[in-house]
Tab-separated table of C-alpha atoms in Angstrom:
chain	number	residue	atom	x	y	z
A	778	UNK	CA	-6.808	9.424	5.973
A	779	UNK	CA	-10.403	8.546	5.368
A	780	UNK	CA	-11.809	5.515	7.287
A	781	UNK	CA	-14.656	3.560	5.636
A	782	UNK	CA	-15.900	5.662	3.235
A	783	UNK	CA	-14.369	3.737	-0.224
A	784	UNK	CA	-16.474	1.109	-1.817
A	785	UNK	CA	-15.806	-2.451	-0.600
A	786	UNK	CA	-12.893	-3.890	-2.553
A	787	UNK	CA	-14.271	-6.967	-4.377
A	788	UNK	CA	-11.311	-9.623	-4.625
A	789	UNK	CA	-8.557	-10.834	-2.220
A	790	UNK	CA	-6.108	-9.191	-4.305
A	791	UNK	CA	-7.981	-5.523	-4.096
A	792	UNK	CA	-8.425	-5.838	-0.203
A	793	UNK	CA	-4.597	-7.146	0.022
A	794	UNK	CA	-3.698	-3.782	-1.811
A	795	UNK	CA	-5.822	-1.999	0.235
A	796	UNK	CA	-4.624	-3.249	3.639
A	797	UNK	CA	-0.846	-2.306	2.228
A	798	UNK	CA	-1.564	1.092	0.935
A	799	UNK	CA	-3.074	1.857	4.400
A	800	UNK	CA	-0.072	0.611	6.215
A	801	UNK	CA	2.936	2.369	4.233
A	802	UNK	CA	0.806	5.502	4.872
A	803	UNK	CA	0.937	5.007	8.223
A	804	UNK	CA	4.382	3.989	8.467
A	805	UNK	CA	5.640	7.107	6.864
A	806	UNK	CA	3.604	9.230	9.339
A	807	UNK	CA	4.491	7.415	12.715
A	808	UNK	CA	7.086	4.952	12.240
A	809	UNK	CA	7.783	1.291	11.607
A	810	UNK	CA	7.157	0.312	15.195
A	811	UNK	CA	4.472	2.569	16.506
A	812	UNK	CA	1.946	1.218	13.744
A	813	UNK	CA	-0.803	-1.160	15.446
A	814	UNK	CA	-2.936	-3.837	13.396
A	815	UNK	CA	-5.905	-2.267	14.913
A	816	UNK	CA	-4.449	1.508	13.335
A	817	UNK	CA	-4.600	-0.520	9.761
A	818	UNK	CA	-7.841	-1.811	10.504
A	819	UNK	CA	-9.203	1.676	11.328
A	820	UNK	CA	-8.184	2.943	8.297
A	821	UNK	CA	-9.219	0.370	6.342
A	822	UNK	CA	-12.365	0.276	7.725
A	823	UNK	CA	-12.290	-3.393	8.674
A	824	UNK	CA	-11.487	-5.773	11.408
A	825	UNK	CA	-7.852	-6.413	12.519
A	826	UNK	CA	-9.249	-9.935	12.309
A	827	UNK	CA	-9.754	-9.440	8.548
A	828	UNK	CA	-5.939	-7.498	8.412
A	829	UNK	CA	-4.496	-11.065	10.299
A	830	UNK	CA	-6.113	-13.154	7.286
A	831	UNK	CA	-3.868	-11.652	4.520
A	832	UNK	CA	-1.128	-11.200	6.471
A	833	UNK	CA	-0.566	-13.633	9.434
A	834	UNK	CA	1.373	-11.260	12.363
A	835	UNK	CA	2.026	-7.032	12.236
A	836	UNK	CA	5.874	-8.431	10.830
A	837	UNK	CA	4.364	-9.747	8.231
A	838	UNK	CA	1.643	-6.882	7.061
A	839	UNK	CA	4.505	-3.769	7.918
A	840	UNK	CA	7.661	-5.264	5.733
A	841	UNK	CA	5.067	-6.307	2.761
A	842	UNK	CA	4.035	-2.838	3.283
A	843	UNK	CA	7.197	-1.085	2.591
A	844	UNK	CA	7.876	-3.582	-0.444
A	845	UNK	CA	4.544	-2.096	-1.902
A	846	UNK	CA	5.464	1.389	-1.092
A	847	UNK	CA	8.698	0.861	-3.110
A	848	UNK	CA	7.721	-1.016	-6.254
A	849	UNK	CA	5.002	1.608	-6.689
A	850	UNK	CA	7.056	4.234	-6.358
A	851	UNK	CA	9.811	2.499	-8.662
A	852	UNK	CA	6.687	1.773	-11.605
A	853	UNK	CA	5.372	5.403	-11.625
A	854	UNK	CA	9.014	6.822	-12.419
A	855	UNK	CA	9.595	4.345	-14.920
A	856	UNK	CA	6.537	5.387	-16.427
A	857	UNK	CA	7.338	9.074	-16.374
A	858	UNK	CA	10.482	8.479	-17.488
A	859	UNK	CA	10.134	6.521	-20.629
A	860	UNK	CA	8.031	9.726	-22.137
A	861	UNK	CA	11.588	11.116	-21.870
A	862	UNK	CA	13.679	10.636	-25.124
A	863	UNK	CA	16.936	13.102	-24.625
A	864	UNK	CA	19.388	10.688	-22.193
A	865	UNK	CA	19.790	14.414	-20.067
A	866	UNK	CA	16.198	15.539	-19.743
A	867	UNK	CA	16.045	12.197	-18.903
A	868	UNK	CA	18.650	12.708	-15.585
A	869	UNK	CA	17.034	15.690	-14.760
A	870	UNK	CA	13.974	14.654	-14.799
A	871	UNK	CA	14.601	11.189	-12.175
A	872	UNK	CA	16.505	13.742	-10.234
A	873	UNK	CA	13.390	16.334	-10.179
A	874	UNK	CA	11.322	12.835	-9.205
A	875	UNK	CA	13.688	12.033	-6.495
A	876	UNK	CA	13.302	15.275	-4.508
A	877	UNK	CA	11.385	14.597	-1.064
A	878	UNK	CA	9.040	17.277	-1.487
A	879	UNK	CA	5.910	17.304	0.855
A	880	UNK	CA	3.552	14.648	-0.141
A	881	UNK	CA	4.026	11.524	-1.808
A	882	UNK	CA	7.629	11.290	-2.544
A	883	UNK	CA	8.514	12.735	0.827
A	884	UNK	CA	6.586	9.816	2.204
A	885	UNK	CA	8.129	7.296	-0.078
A	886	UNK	CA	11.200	8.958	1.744
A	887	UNK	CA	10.207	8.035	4.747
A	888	UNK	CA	9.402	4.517	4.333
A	889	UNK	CA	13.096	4.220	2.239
A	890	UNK	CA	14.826	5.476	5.245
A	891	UNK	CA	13.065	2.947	7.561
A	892	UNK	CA	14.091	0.092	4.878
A	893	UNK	CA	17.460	0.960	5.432
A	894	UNK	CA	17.343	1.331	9.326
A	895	UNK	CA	15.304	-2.161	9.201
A	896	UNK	CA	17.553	-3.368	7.250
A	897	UNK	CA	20.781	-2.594	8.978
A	898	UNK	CA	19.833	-4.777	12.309
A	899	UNK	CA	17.595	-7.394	10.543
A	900	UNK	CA	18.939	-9.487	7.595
A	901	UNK	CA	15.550	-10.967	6.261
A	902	UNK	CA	14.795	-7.112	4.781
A	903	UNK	CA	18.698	-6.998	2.850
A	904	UNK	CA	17.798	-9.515	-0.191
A	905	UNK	CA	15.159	-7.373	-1.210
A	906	UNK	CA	16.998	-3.764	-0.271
A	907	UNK	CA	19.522	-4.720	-2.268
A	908	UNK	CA	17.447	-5.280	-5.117
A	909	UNK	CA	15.792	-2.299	-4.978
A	910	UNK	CA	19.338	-0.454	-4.297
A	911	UNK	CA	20.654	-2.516	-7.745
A	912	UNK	CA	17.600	-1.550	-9.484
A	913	UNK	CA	18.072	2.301	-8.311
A	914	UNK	CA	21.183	2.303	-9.705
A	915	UNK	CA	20.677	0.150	-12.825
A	916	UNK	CA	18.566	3.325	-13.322
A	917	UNK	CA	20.732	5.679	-13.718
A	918	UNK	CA	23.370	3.548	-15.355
A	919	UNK	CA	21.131	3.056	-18.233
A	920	UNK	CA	20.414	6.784	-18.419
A	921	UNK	CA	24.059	7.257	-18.964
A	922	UNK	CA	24.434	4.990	-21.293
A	923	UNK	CA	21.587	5.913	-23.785
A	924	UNK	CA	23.145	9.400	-23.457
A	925	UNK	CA	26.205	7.980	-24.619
A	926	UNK	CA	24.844	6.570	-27.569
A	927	UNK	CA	22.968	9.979	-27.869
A	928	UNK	CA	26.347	12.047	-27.867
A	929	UNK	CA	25.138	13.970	-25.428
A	930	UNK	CA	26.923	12.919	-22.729
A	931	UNK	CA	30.788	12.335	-22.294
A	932	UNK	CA	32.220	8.847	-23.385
A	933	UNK	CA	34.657	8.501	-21.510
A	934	UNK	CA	32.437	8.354	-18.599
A	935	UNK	CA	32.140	5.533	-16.907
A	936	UNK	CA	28.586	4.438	-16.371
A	937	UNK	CA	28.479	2.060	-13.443
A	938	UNK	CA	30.632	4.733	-11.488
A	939	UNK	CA	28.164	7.792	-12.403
A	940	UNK	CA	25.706	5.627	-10.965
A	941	UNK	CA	27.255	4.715	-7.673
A	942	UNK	CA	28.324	8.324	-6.999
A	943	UNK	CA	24.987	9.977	-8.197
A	944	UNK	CA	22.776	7.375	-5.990
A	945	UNK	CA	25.043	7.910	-3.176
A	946	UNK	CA	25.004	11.743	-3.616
A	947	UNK	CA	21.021	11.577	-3.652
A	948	UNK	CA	20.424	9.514	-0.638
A	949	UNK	CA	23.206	11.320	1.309
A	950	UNK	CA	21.661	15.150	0.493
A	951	UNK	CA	18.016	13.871	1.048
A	952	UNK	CA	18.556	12.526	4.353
A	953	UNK	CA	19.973	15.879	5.016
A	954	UNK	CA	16.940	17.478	3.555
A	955	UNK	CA	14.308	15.140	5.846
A	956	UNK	CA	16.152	15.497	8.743
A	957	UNK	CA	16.268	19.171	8.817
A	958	UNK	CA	20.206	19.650	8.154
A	959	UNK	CA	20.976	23.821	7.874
A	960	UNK	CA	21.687	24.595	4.925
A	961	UNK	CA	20.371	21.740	2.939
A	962	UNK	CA	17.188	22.441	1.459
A	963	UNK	CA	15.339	21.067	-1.508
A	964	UNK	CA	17.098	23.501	-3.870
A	965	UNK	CA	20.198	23.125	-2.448
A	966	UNK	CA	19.901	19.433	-3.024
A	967	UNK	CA	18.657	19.824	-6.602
A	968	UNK	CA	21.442	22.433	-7.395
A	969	UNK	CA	24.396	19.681	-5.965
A	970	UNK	CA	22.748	16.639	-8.077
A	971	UNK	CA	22.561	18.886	-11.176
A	972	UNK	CA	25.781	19.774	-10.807
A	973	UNK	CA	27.369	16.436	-10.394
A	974	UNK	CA	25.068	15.394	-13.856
A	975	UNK	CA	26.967	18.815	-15.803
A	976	UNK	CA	30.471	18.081	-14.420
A	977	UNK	CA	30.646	14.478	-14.827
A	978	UNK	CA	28.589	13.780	-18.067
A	979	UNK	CA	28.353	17.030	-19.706
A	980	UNK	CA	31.585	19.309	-19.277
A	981	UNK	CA	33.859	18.535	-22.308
A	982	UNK	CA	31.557	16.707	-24.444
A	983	UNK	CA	32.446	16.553	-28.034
C-alpha cells in the first residue's frame, strides 16, 4: 500500500470511502483484530484524529469496513454478470468470479471469512451477514431460473435448492482452498462446482 501519495479526496463522502478501502485492505492482510486506527491513518495518509471523525471508535471504522468490502465486491459481479445472456455461461462465469485467486477476490475471501467468524460470537454483524448470505444465494437462484426459461437447464430442478447446495459447496471448497487443505486447489475447486452445475442442471435436459 501507498501512503500519501493520492490527491486529497475533496468531500466527506470521498475521504469516508477512502478511510474504508484502506481498512478492508488491511483487514484481509492482518486480521480483524490486529488492525490499529493509527495503521488506517498511515495508509491513508492522515491523522487517526481525522479516521475517529467519520467513524467514532476502531468497532465502528473495521465492521463498516467489511460491509464496504462486500457490497463492492457484490456490485462488480453483478456488473460482469449481466453482460452474460446464456443462464449457463452465466453459472460458470459467477463460479470463475468466486475463485479466491491471489489478489482481489482472495482478499474479498479473507474479509468474508472474518464476517462469518465475527459473526458467529457477535450478533450485531448477523442482520447484515444474512443479507449478504440471502443475496448470495438469491444469485444463483435467479441464474437457475432464467436458465429454465432458457431450456437450457433441467426443469425439474428445483431452484432455491441448487442454490443452497451450490453456495454451500463454494464456501465449503474455498475455505479449503485458503486454508491450505491437500488436495484442494483452485482447480480442484473449480472442477467440483462445475460439476455440481452439469449434474444437477444440465444432465438430462430435454
Amino acid at each position: 500500500m501507498t501512503t500519501g501519495t493520492k490527491a486529497e479526496p475533496r468531500s466527506d463522502e470521498d475521504r469516508r470511502a477512502r478511510i474504508l478501502d484502506a481498512t478492508w485492505q488491511l483487514i484481509a492482510e492482518r486480521g480483524f483484530h490486529a488492525v490499529r486506527i493509527a495503521d488506517i491513518a498511515k495508509v491513508c495518509g492522515t491523522s487517526t484524529g481525522t479516521v475517529h471523525y467519520y467513524f467514532p471508535g476502531k468497532n465502528d471504522v473495521l465492521a463498516e469496513a467489511l460491509k464496504y468490502c462486500v457490497d463492492r465486491a457484490f456490485a462488480r459481479q453483478s456488473t460482469r454478470l449481466r453482460a452474460v445472456h446464456n443462464a449457463h455461461e452465466r453459472l460458470l462465469k459467477l463460479i470463475d468470479m468466486q475463485l479466491p485467486r491471489v489478489g482481489q477476490v482472495r482478499d474479498e475471501w479473507a474479509i468474508w471469512l472474518q464476517y462469518w467468524a465475527e459473526a458467529t460470537i457477535r450478533p450485531e454483524f448477523r442482520p447484515a451477514h444474512n443479507e449478504y448470505y440471502a443475496r448470495w444465494q438469491e444469485t444463483v437462484r435467479r441464474i437457475v431460473q432464467r436458465g429454465q426459461r432458457q431450456g437450457i437447464f433441467r426443469a425439474d430442478a428445483d431452484p432455491h435448492l441448487v442454490a443452497l447446495r451450490l453456495t454451500a459447496l463454494t464456501d465449503g471448497a474455498a475455505i479449503q482452498v485458503l486454508t491450505g487443505v491437500p488436495g484442494m486447489t483452485i482447480g480442484t475447486m473449480r472442477e467440483l462446482l462445475v460439476d455440481f452445475v452439469h449434474q444437477e442442471l444440465v444432465a438430462g435436459t430435454r
